[in-house]
mmCIF file of C-alpha atoms in Angstrom:
data_model
loop_
_atom_site.group_PDB
_atom_site.id
_atom_site.type_symbol
_atom_site.label_atom_id
_atom_site.label_comp_id
_atom_site.label_asym_id
_atom_site.label_seq_id
_atom_site.Cartn_x
_atom_site.Cartn_y
_atom_site.Cartn_z
ATOM 1 C CA GLY A 13 99.884 43.175 18.280
ATOM 2 C CA ASP A 14 97.287 40.565 18.906
ATOM 3 C CA LEU A 15 93.582 41.958 17.839
ATOM 4 C CA THR A 16 91.108 42.108 20.144
ATOM 5 C CA CYS A 17 87.482 42.127 18.955
ATOM 6 C CA GLN A 18 84.100 42.553 20.749
ATOM 7 C CA VAL A 19 81.000 42.141 19.136
ATOM 8 C CA ILE A 20 77.339 42.996 21.152
ATOM 9 C CA GLY A 21 74.045 42.297 19.890
ATOM 10 C CA VAL A 22 74.708 39.730 17.077
ATOM 11 C CA ASP A 23 71.736 37.082 17.312
ATOM 12 C CA THR A 24 73.079 34.258 15.064
ATOM 13 C CA PRO A 25 76.129 32.282 14.391
ATOM 14 C CA MET A 26 76.334 32.899 10.574
ATOM 15 C CA LYS A 27 75.853 36.826 11.321
ATOM 16 C CA TRP A 28 78.235 36.545 13.907
ATOM 17 C CA PHE A 29 80.883 34.861 11.433
ATOM 18 C CA ARG A 30 80.241 37.477 8.901
ATOM 19 C CA THR A 31 80.454 40.465 11.817
ATOM 20 C CA MET A 32 83.956 38.882 12.670
ATOM 21 C CA VAL A 33 85.165 38.678 9.217
ATOM 22 C CA PHE A 34 84.009 42.666 8.659
ATOM 23 C CA GLY A 35 85.386 43.351 12.085
ATOM 24 C CA VAL A 36 88.935 41.975 11.253
ATOM 25 C CA GLY A 37 88.823 43.982 7.753
ATOM 26 C CA LEU A 38 88.514 47.122 9.722
ATOM 27 C CA ALA A 39 90.943 46.490 12.376
ATOM 28 C CA ARG A 40 93.460 45.878 9.493
ATOM 29 C CA ALA A 41 92.623 49.172 7.733
ATOM 30 C CA PHE A 42 92.411 51.610 10.622
ATOM 31 C CA ARG A 43 94.430 50.120 13.392
ATOM 32 C CA GLY A 44 92.545 52.273 15.657
ATOM 33 C CA PRO A 45 91.295 51.604 19.396
ATOM 34 C CA ALA A 46 87.429 52.031 18.541
ATOM 35 C CA VAL A 47 85.893 51.858 15.324
ATOM 36 C CA ARG A 48 81.930 51.889 14.886
ATOM 37 C CA CYS A 49 80.436 49.862 12.334
ATOM 38 C CA SER A 50 78.376 51.998 10.015
ATOM 39 C CA SER A 51 77.972 49.453 6.914
ATOM 40 C CA ARG A 52 74.396 49.201 6.023
ATOM 41 C CA GLY A 53 74.556 45.081 5.717
ATOM 42 C CA LEU A 54 75.480 45.006 9.459
ATOM 43 C CA ARG A 55 73.868 48.166 10.936
ATOM 44 C CA SER A 56 70.755 46.303 11.954
ATOM 45 C CA ARG A 57 72.675 43.192 13.233
ATOM 46 C CA VAL A 58 75.629 44.773 15.555
ATOM 47 C CA ALA A 59 75.255 47.311 18.333
ATOM 48 C CA LEU A 60 78.787 47.887 18.896
ATOM 49 C CA CYS A 61 82.028 46.752 17.211
ATOM 50 C CA ARG A 62 85.125 47.628 19.325
ATOM 51 C CA LEU A 63 88.068 46.931 17.945
ATOM 52 C CA ALA A 64 91.501 47.531 20.004
ATOM 53 C CA THR A 65 95.325 46.260 19.490
ATOM 54 C CA THR A 66 97.220 44.906 22.197
ATOM 55 C CA THR A 67 100.396 46.597 22.747
ATOM 56 C CA SER A 68 103.593 45.458 23.922
ATOM 57 C CA SER A 69 103.523 47.180 27.185
ATOM 58 C CA SER A 70 99.937 45.563 28.126
ATOM 59 C CA SER A 71 101.402 41.991 27.197
ATOM 60 C CA GLU A 72 104.337 42.691 29.498
ATOM 61 C CA GLN A 73 101.660 43.729 32.279
ATOM 62 C CA GLU A 74 99.924 40.431 31.356
ATOM 63 C CA ALA A 75 103.073 38.753 31.941
ATOM 64 C CA SER A 76 103.795 40.069 34.985
ATOM 65 C CA ALA A 77 100.400 39.632 36.726
ATOM 66 C CA GLY A 78 100.443 35.955 35.542
ATOM 67 C CA GLY A 79 103.437 35.526 37.591
ATOM 68 C CA LEU A 80 105.627 35.174 34.650
ATOM 69 C CA ASP A 81 109.298 36.580 34.493
ATOM 70 C CA ALA A 82 109.350 38.977 31.450
ATOM 71 C CA SER A 83 113.395 39.102 31.481
ATOM 72 C CA ALA A 84 113.038 34.888 31.193
ATOM 73 C CA THR A 85 112.704 34.890 27.192
ATOM 74 C CA SER A 86 114.072 33.295 24.409
ATOM 75 C CA GLU A 87 113.176 33.956 20.925
ATOM 76 C CA GLY A 88 110.471 36.440 22.189
ATOM 77 C CA ARG A 89 108.733 33.297 24.077
ATOM 78 C CA PRO A 90 108.335 33.739 27.997
ATOM 79 C CA LEU A 91 109.328 30.776 30.167
ATOM 80 C CA GLY A 92 107.101 30.390 33.326
ATOM 81 C CA VAL A 93 105.421 27.868 35.520
ATOM 82 C CA GLY A 94 102.425 26.383 33.929
ATOM 83 C CA ARG A 95 102.885 28.110 30.589
ATOM 84 C CA ARG A 96 103.728 25.867 27.553
ATOM 85 C CA THR A 97 107.463 26.259 26.487
ATOM 86 C CA ARG A 98 108.394 25.588 23.076
ATOM 87 C CA VAL A 99 110.943 23.198 22.481
ATOM 88 C CA ALA A 100 112.756 25.576 20.349
ATOM 89 C CA SER A 101 112.948 28.502 22.776
ATOM 90 C CA VAL A 102 115.307 25.990 24.649
ATOM 91 C CA VAL A 103 117.233 24.140 22.087
ATOM 92 C CA GLU A 104 117.731 27.013 19.682
ATOM 93 C CA ALA A 105 118.370 29.864 22.603
ATOM 94 C CA ALA A 106 121.382 32.265 21.721
ATOM 95 C CA ASP A 107 122.284 31.898 24.948
ATOM 96 C CA PRO A 108 121.333 28.732 26.700
ATOM 97 C CA ALA A 109 123.236 29.323 29.642
ATOM 98 C CA SER A 110 120.818 32.286 30.037
ATOM 99 C CA LEU A 111 118.023 29.713 30.659
ATOM 100 C CA VAL A 112 119.457 28.012 33.561
ATOM 101 C CA GLY A 113 117.341 28.081 36.580
ATOM 102 C CA SER A 114 114.036 28.613 34.472
ATOM 103 C CA ARG A 115 110.958 26.363 35.265
ATOM 104 C CA VAL A 116 109.288 25.099 32.141
ATOM 105 C CA VAL A 117 106.482 22.890 30.865
ATOM 106 C CA ILE A 118 107.053 20.908 27.699
ATOM 107 C CA LYS A 119 104.403 19.179 25.853
ATOM 108 C CA GLY A 120 105.191 17.016 22.781
ATOM 109 C CA TRP A 121 106.000 13.585 21.642
ATOM 110 C CA VAL A 122 108.684 10.949 22.813
ATOM 111 C CA ARG A 123 111.531 10.589 20.689
ATOM 112 C CA THR A 124 113.362 8.303 22.344
ATOM 113 C CA VAL A 125 113.544 7.073 25.905
ATOM 114 C CA ARG A 126 116.341 5.209 28.005
ATOM 115 C CA ALA A 127 115.486 4.285 31.681
ATOM 116 C CA GLN A 128 119.212 3.198 33.551
ATOM 117 C CA LYS A 129 118.763 2.160 37.395
ATOM 118 C CA SER A 130 118.871 5.438 39.185
ATOM 119 C CA LEU A 131 118.095 8.014 35.730
ATOM 120 C CA GLY A 132 115.911 8.380 32.963
ATOM 121 C CA PHE A 133 116.247 10.039 30.006
ATOM 122 C CA VAL A 134 113.393 11.018 27.369
ATOM 123 C CA GLU A 135 114.099 13.065 24.341
ATOM 124 C CA VAL A 136 110.843 15.008 23.620
ATOM 125 C CA ASN A 137 110.002 16.988 20.505
ATOM 126 C CA ASP A 138 106.979 19.183 20.085
ATOM 127 C CA GLY A 139 107.437 20.202 16.316
ATOM 128 C CA SER A 140 108.922 23.511 16.832
ATOM 129 C CA SER A 141 112.337 22.701 15.834
ATOM 130 C CA LEU A 142 114.079 19.792 14.771
ATOM 131 C CA ALA A 143 115.770 18.957 17.679
ATOM 132 C CA GLY A 144 114.320 17.567 20.936
ATOM 133 C CA VAL A 145 114.826 18.355 24.269
ATOM 134 C CA GLN A 146 116.402 15.918 27.043
ATOM 135 C CA CYS A 147 114.570 15.536 29.752
ATOM 136 C CA VAL A 148 116.511 14.051 32.677
ATOM 137 C CA MET A 149 114.221 11.886 35.216
ATOM 138 C CA GLU A 150 115.239 10.886 38.998
ATOM 139 C CA GLY A 151 113.781 9.044 41.556
ATOM 140 C CA GLU A 152 111.525 6.028 41.729
ATOM 141 C CA GLU A 153 108.096 7.547 41.099
ATOM 142 C CA LEU A 154 109.366 9.427 37.535
ATOM 143 C CA LEU A 155 111.427 6.028 36.554
ATOM 144 C CA SER A 156 107.898 4.093 37.094
ATOM 145 C CA VAL A 157 106.741 6.381 34.850
ATOM 146 C CA VAL A 158 109.643 6.181 32.443
ATOM 147 C CA ARG A 159 109.400 2.586 31.964
ATOM 148 C CA SER A 160 105.914 2.722 30.878
ATOM 149 C CA VAL A 161 106.682 5.365 28.516
ATOM 150 C CA SER A 162 107.556 4.454 24.565
ATOM 151 C CA THR A 163 108.746 6.005 21.613
ATOM 152 C CA GLY A 164 105.605 8.191 19.969
ATOM 153 C CA THR A 165 104.211 8.366 23.616
ATOM 154 C CA ALA A 166 102.498 12.262 23.780
ATOM 155 C CA VAL A 167 103.638 13.723 27.296
ATOM 156 C CA ARG A 168 103.742 16.731 29.425
ATOM 157 C CA VAL A 169 107.121 17.295 31.337
ATOM 158 C CA GLU A 170 107.592 20.055 34.060
ATOM 159 C CA GLY A 171 111.099 20.850 35.602
ATOM 160 C CA GLU A 172 113.728 23.153 35.575
ATOM 161 C CA VAL A 173 116.633 24.196 32.965
ATOM 162 C CA VAL A 174 119.885 22.987 34.207
ATOM 163 C CA GLU A 175 123.449 22.830 32.220
ATOM 164 C CA SER A 176 123.934 19.403 30.666
ATOM 165 C CA LYS A 177 126.853 16.946 31.005
ATOM 166 C CA GLY A 178 125.884 15.610 27.303
ATOM 167 C CA LYS A 179 126.715 16.834 24.091
ATOM 168 C CA GLN A 180 123.495 19.510 24.371
ATOM 169 C CA ALA A 181 124.117 22.831 26.179
ATOM 170 C CA VAL A 182 121.107 22.535 28.650
ATOM 171 C CA GLU A 183 118.470 19.973 29.322
ATOM 172 C CA VAL A 184 115.341 19.542 31.592
ATOM 173 C CA ARG A 185 115.439 18.380 35.153
ATOM 174 C CA ALA A 186 111.955 16.892 35.512
ATOM 175 C CA ALA A 187 109.790 17.229 38.885
ATOM 176 C CA SER A 188 106.460 15.651 37.067
ATOM 177 C CA LEU A 189 105.988 13.504 33.840
ATOM 178 C CA ASP A 190 102.504 13.145 32.898
ATOM 179 C CA VAL A 191 101.189 10.609 29.902
ATOM 180 C CA ILE A 192 98.878 12.415 28.089
ATOM 181 C CA GLY A 193 98.450 10.030 25.395
ATOM 182 C CA GLU A 194 99.960 6.373 25.261
ATOM 183 C CA CYS A 195 101.516 4.648 21.882
ATOM 184 C CA GLU A 196 101.120 1.014 21.064
ATOM 185 C CA SER A 197 104.454 -0.873 20.875
ATOM 186 C CA SER A 198 103.832 -1.474 17.206
ATOM 187 C CA TYR A 199 104.568 2.551 16.520
ATOM 188 C CA PRO A 200 106.523 2.397 13.194
ATOM 189 C CA LEU A 201 108.970 5.127 13.916
ATOM 190 C CA GLN A 202 112.270 4.102 15.592
ATOM 191 C CA LYS A 203 115.479 5.911 16.217
ATOM 192 C CA LYS A 204 117.113 4.831 12.561
ATOM 193 C CA ARG A 205 116.561 6.054 8.857
ATOM 194 C CA HIS A 206 113.600 5.150 7.130
ATOM 195 C CA SER A 207 113.271 5.143 3.506
ATOM 196 C CA LEU A 208 111.116 7.223 1.818
ATOM 197 C CA GLU A 209 109.169 3.938 0.201
ATOM 198 C CA PHE A 210 108.544 2.802 3.817
ATOM 199 C CA LEU A 211 107.516 6.169 4.785
ATOM 200 C CA ARG A 212 104.596 6.703 1.823
ATOM 201 C CA SER A 213 103.036 3.453 3.779
ATOM 202 C CA ILE A 214 102.314 5.587 6.818
ATOM 203 C CA ALA A 215 101.498 9.001 5.755
ATOM 204 C CA HIS A 216 99.900 10.139 8.788
ATOM 205 C CA LEU A 217 103.162 9.518 10.920
ATOM 206 C CA ARG A 218 105.800 10.331 8.218
ATOM 207 C CA PRO A 219 105.667 14.372 9.043
ATOM 208 C CA ARG A 220 107.068 13.493 12.661
ATOM 209 C CA THR A 221 110.451 12.329 10.703
ATOM 210 C CA ASN A 222 113.322 15.088 10.366
ATOM 211 C CA THR A 223 113.013 14.612 6.390
ATOM 212 C CA LEU A 224 109.354 15.253 5.986
ATOM 213 C CA ALA A 225 109.303 17.815 8.915
ATOM 214 C CA ALA A 226 112.328 19.614 7.245
ATOM 215 C CA VAL A 227 110.559 19.529 3.880
ATOM 216 C CA ALA A 228 107.519 21.237 5.656
ATOM 217 C CA ARG A 229 109.348 24.103 7.275
ATOM 218 C CA VAL A 230 111.227 25.083 3.897
ATOM 219 C CA ARG A 231 107.678 24.619 1.896
ATOM 220 C CA SER A 232 106.243 27.153 4.601
ATOM 221 C CA THR A 233 109.157 29.621 4.779
ATOM 222 C CA LEU A 234 109.391 29.907 0.886
ATOM 223 C CA ALA A 235 105.726 30.091 0.526
ATOM 224 C CA GLN A 236 105.437 33.005 3.176
ATOM 225 C CA ALA A 237 108.411 34.729 1.624
ATOM 226 C CA THR A 238 106.550 34.450 -2.110
ATOM 227 C CA HIS A 239 103.462 36.178 -0.225
ATOM 228 C CA ASP A 240 105.628 39.009 1.159
ATOM 229 C CA PHE A 241 107.130 39.628 -2.006
ATOM 230 C CA PHE A 242 104.483 40.287 -3.923
ATOM 231 C CA ARG A 243 102.586 42.326 -1.177
ATOM 232 C CA ARG A 244 105.885 44.594 -1.197
ATOM 233 C CA GLU A 245 105.180 45.147 -4.915
ATOM 234 C CA ARG A 246 101.679 45.892 -4.160
ATOM 235 C CA PHE A 247 100.242 42.884 -6.230
ATOM 236 C CA GLN A 248 96.956 41.472 -5.150
ATOM 237 C CA TYR A 249 96.692 38.038 -4.414
ATOM 238 C CA LEU A 250 94.016 35.499 -6.593
ATOM 239 C CA HIS A 251 92.777 32.503 -5.869
ATOM 240 C CA SER A 252 92.293 30.573 -9.630
ATOM 241 C CA PRO A 253 89.710 27.991 -9.333
ATOM 242 C CA VAL A 254 90.730 24.468 -9.026
ATOM 243 C CA ILE A 255 88.003 22.924 -10.845
ATOM 244 C CA THR A 256 87.812 24.308 -14.363
ATOM 245 C CA ALA A 257 86.718 23.578 -18.068
ATOM 246 C CA SER A 258 89.630 25.267 -19.534
ATOM 247 C CA ASP A 259 92.636 23.489 -20.706
ATOM 248 C CA CYS A 260 94.924 26.167 -20.359
ATOM 249 C CA GLU A 261 98.320 24.575 -21.581
ATOM 250 C CA GLY A 262 96.316 22.911 -24.543
ATOM 251 C CA ALA A 263 98.059 19.572 -23.935
ATOM 252 C CA GLY A 264 94.840 17.615 -22.914
ATOM 253 C CA GLU A 265 96.713 16.121 -19.968
ATOM 254 C CA MET A 266 94.149 16.803 -17.114
ATOM 255 C CA PHE A 267 92.523 14.921 -14.460
ATOM 256 C CA ARG A 268 88.947 14.342 -14.885
ATOM 257 C CA VAL A 269 86.614 15.684 -12.127
ATOM 258 C CA THR A 270 83.054 13.551 -12.451
ATOM 259 C CA THR A 271 80.547 12.358 -10.420
ATOM 260 C CA LEU A 272 79.335 9.735 -12.596
ATOM 261 C CA GLU A 273 80.538 5.892 -12.418
ATOM 262 C CA GLY A 274 80.432 2.776 -14.393
ATOM 263 C CA GLY A 275 78.402 2.407 -17.506
ATOM 264 C CA ALA A 276 77.137 6.177 -17.497
ATOM 265 C CA LEU A 277 80.506 7.320 -17.282
ATOM 266 C CA SER A 278 81.983 4.975 -20.127
ATOM 267 C CA THR A 279 78.935 6.422 -22.410
ATOM 268 C CA ALA A 280 79.372 9.838 -21.579
ATOM 269 C CA ALA A 281 83.365 9.387 -22.154
ATOM 270 C CA GLY A 282 82.790 7.658 -25.630
ATOM 271 C CA GLU A 283 80.248 10.209 -26.469
ATOM 272 C CA ASP A 284 82.246 13.452 -25.094
ATOM 273 C CA ASP A 285 78.642 14.210 -23.586
ATOM 274 C CA PHE A 286 78.724 14.943 -19.787
ATOM 275 C CA ALA A 287 75.236 16.939 -19.931
ATOM 276 C CA THR A 288 74.229 14.635 -17.038
ATOM 277 C CA ASP A 289 77.391 15.236 -14.998
ATOM 278 C CA PHE A 290 77.485 17.592 -11.920
ATOM 279 C CA PHE A 291 78.474 20.309 -13.725
ATOM 280 C CA GLY A 292 76.676 19.702 -17.184
ATOM 281 C CA ARG A 293 80.097 19.502 -19.197
ATOM 282 C CA SER A 294 83.870 18.274 -19.015
ATOM 283 C CA ALA A 295 85.622 19.568 -15.764
ATOM 284 C CA TYR A 296 89.083 19.439 -14.677
ATOM 285 C CA LEU A 297 91.476 20.096 -12.310
ATOM 286 C CA THR A 298 93.446 22.845 -13.153
ATOM 287 C CA VAL A 299 96.799 22.905 -14.903
ATOM 288 C CA SER A 300 97.458 26.270 -14.544
ATOM 289 C CA GLY A 301 95.803 29.868 -12.964
ATOM 290 C CA GLN A 302 97.131 31.649 -15.908
ATOM 291 C CA LEU A 303 93.830 32.247 -17.759
ATOM 292 C CA SER A 304 92.163 33.551 -14.396
ATOM 293 C CA ALA A 305 94.992 35.786 -13.641
ATOM 294 C CA GLU A 306 94.762 37.324 -17.128
ATOM 295 C CA ALA A 307 91.187 38.091 -16.860
ATOM 296 C CA TYR A 308 91.857 39.756 -13.037
ATOM 297 C CA SER A 309 94.872 41.662 -14.033
ATOM 298 C CA SER A 310 92.466 43.486 -16.612
ATOM 299 C CA ALA A 311 90.450 44.895 -13.494
ATOM 300 C CA LEU A 312 93.194 44.808 -10.694
ATOM 301 C CA GLY A 313 96.309 45.460 -12.648
ATOM 302 C CA ASP A 314 98.983 43.664 -11.027
ATOM 303 C CA VAL A 315 98.216 40.042 -9.751
ATOM 304 C CA TYR A 316 99.616 36.651 -8.955
ATOM 305 C CA THR A 317 98.242 33.056 -8.436
ATOM 306 C CA PHE A 318 99.814 30.677 -6.161
ATOM 307 C CA GLY A 319 98.255 27.423 -6.061
ATOM 308 C CA PRO A 320 97.935 23.658 -6.529
ATOM 309 C CA THR A 321 98.237 22.373 -10.259
ATOM 310 C CA PHE A 322 97.616 19.365 -11.532
ATOM 311 C CA ARG A 323 99.158 17.432 -14.672
ATOM 312 C CA ALA A 324 97.989 14.024 -15.860
ATOM 313 C CA GLU A 325 101.269 13.320 -17.753
ATOM 314 C CA ASN A 326 102.118 9.644 -17.712
ATOM 315 C CA SER A 327 105.335 9.678 -16.629
ATOM 316 C CA GLN A 328 107.318 8.228 -13.694
ATOM 317 C CA THR A 329 110.492 10.531 -13.653
ATOM 318 C CA THR A 330 111.646 12.602 -10.875
ATOM 319 C CA ARG A 331 111.107 15.685 -13.434
ATOM 320 C CA HIS A 332 107.131 15.104 -13.738
ATOM 321 C CA LEU A 333 104.775 15.746 -11.001
ATOM 322 C CA ALA A 334 101.073 15.068 -10.895
ATOM 323 C CA GLU A 335 100.672 17.726 -8.360
ATOM 324 C CA PHE A 336 102.613 20.804 -7.599
ATOM 325 C CA TRP A 337 101.963 24.753 -6.352
ATOM 326 C CA MET A 338 102.832 27.217 -9.174
ATOM 327 C CA ILE A 339 103.506 30.831 -8.959
ATOM 328 C CA GLU A 340 101.832 33.007 -11.653
ATOM 329 C CA PRO A 341 102.029 36.632 -11.871
ATOM 330 C CA GLU A 342 100.219 38.831 -14.293
ATOM 331 C CA MET A 343 100.885 42.575 -14.899
ATOM 332 C CA ALA A 344 98.520 45.061 -17.172
#
């Protein structure tokens, strides 16, 4: 369940932060309704740290008190007036027909917009699904707003889920459409396929494309599965340093980390003397966390690293990466 932590008597923000970290650790360890803080480092700072886990029954009571229909759910997400509804809970519902009649609030970005004489159609996506939800606008008041909306605009749509006459199973018949953030007419992402070369030039917008969004979802799923696997096998997760003085692979193809510039950098590199540099010696981006993992495995037994690694190989092939994430387990 969700963790609720109440701290009384903490006098500074930094102490509050340390207390919260300690409290979360206690909650995970004990899962109890109440825990007294007795650590020597915190006894003088905290009067009481009360931890509680919110059960599913209390969540249902809160939903009922908030005017939400606990039975109107899709993928575990309640649908109700005033509460944001994820697009995925509508377009990926196992039984879309069961949502018909539900009141929803959709918040996201406009993928496509089409205004006709008596109807307007706006596809909204909030990132929870590759697909967007179609919102249908009727009435001159809503159509006037639709005509001012363009691709990329951030909007809030409130309405009712109804059966769709199009390809999708359901759609939203909008009762209101509010523009949260306008978008310039020069917005580069349109309803067509863009090349990866073009998307590299708009790195701040490319996650909104299906290609990059799909890559991000796959990476997220794989990373979570990796951690789940090693946790089940009772491995300890190790954060190996990103900046290191060790050349783990021994190939010498590493990215150097330095604060020196110009002539000072040239002199230091020529003489291989970085005593005046930030770290007082040569430092690089790591090519592997293996050395750290070997050292920690001698203390913790089974460990693994999973983090960014860097290779300065001068190659432009698809089989060489300058940066990637690597999984490295060590057992002792």
